[in-house]
One Martini backbone bead per residue (centre of mass of N, CA, C, O) as a GRO file, in nm:
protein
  119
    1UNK     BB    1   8.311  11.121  12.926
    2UNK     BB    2   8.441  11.247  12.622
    3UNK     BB    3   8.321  11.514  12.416
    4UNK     BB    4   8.371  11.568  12.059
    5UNK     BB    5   8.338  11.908  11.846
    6UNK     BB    6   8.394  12.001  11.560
    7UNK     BB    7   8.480  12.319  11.366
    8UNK     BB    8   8.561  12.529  11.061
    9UNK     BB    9   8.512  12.353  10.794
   10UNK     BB   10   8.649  12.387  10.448
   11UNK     BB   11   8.666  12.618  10.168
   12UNK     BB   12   9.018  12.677  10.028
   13UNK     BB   13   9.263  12.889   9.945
   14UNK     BB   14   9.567  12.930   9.860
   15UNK     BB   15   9.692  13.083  10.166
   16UNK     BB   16   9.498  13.073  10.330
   17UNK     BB   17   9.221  13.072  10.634
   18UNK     BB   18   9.168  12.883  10.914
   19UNK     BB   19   8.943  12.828  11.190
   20UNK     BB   20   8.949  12.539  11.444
   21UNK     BB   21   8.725  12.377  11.626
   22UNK     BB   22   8.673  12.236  12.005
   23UNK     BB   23   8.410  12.077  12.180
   24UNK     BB   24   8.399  12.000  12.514
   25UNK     BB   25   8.270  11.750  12.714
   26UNK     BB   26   8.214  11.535  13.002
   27UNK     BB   27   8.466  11.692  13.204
   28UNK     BB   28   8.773  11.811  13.254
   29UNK     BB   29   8.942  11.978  13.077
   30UNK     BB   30   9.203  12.085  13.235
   31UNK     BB   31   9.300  11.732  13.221
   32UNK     BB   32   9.382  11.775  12.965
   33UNK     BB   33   9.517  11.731  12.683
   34UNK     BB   34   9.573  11.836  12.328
   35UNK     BB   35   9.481  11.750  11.976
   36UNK     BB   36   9.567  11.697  11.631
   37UNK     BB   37   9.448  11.600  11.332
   38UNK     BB   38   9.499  11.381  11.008
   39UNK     BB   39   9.331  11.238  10.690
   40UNK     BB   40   9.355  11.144  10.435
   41UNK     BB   41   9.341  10.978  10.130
   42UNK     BB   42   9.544  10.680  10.192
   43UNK     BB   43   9.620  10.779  10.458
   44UNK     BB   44   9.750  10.832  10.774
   45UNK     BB   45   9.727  10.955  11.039
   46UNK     BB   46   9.812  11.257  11.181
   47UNK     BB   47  10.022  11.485  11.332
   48UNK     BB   48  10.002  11.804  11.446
   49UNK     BB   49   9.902  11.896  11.715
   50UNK     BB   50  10.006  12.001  12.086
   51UNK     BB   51   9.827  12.097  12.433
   52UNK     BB   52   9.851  12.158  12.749
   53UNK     BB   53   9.685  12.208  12.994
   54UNK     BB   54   9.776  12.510  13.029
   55UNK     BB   55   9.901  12.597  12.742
   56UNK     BB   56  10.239  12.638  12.776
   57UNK     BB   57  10.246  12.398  12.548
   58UNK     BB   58  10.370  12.303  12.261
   59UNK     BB   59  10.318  12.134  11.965
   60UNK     BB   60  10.479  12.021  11.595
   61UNK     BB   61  10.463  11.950  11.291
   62UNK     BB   62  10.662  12.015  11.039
   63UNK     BB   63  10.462  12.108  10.834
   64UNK     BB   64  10.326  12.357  11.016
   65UNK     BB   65  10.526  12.521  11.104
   66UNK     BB   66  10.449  12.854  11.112
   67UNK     BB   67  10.104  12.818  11.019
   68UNK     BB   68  10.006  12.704  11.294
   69UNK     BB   69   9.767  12.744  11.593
   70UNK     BB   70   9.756  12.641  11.902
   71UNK     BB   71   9.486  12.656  12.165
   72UNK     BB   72   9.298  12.726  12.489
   73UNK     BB   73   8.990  12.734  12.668
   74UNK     BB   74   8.900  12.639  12.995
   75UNK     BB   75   8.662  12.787  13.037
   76UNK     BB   76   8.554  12.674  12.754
   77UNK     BB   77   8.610  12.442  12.652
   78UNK     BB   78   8.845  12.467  12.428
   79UNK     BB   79   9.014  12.408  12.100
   80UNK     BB   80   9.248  12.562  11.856
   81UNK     BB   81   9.319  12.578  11.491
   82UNK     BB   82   9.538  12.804  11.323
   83UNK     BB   83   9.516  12.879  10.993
   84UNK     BB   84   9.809  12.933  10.770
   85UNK     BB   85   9.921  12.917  10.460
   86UNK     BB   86   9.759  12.739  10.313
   87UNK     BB   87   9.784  12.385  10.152
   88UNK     BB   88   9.670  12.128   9.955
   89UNK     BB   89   9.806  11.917  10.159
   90UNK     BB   90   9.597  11.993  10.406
   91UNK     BB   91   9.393  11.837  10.291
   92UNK     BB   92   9.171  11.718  10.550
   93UNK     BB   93   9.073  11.539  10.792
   94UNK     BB   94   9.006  11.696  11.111
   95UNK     BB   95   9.101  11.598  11.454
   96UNK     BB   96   9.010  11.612  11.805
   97UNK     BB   97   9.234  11.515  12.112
   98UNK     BB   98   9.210  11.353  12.448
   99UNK     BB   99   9.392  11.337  12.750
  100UNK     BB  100   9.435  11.137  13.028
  101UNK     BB  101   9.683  10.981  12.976
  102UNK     BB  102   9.948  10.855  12.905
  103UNK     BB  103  10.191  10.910  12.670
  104UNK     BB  104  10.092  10.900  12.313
  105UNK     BB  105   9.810  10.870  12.376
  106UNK     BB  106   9.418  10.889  12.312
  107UNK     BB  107   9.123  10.883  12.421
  108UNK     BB  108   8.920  11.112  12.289
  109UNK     BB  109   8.708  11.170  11.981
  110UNK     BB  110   8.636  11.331  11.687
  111UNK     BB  111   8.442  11.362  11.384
  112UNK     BB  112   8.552  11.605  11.256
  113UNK     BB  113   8.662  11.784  10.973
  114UNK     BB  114   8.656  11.938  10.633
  115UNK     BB  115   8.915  12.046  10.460
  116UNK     BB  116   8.995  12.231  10.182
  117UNK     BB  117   9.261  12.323   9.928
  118UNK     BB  118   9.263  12.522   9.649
  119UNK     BB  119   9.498  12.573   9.363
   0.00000   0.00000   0.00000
């Protein structure tokens, strides 16, 4: 069983940037893929960024592209998601998610932390 849990959300003016971690305990980080997600109010969870096992491969939605940047720390068991030139639709609860079975499915979540983009 592995627990996620994030940290480094707040309230953020548009422009500026956030950076988000997620720590992981309770598995061999190495062995999981890791991504990002996030859930506005009113709308379905949407996909950020995904990070494979050794961090060599990132992918991102296209909304994010170019102003995000996911990577890991497999020593110390992290994953982060560097937000720049953040706009007020970033704001959104962002969750941290560890894949260990085949794609596209997440295996364990963490609870959250809640960015605000202030216009």
């Amino acid at each position: 069983q592995v627990q996620l849990v994030e940290s480094g959300g707040g309230l953020v003016q548009a422009g500026g940037s956030l950076r988000l971690s997620c720590a992981a305990s309770g598995g061999t980080f190495s062995s999981y893929a890791m991504g990002w997600f996030r859930q506005s109010p009113g709308k379905e969870r949407e996909f950020v960024a995904h990070i494979n096992r050794s961090g060599s491969t990132t992918t991102y939605a296209d909304s994010v592209k170019g102003r995000f940047t996911i990577s890991r720390d497999n020593a110390k068991n992290m994953v982060y998601l560097q937000m720049n030139s953040l706009k007020p639709e970033d704001t959104a609860v962002y969750y941290c998610a560890a894949r260990w079975t085949a794609p596209p499915g997440y295996d364990y979540w963490g609870q959250g932390t809640q960015v605000t983009v202030s216009s």
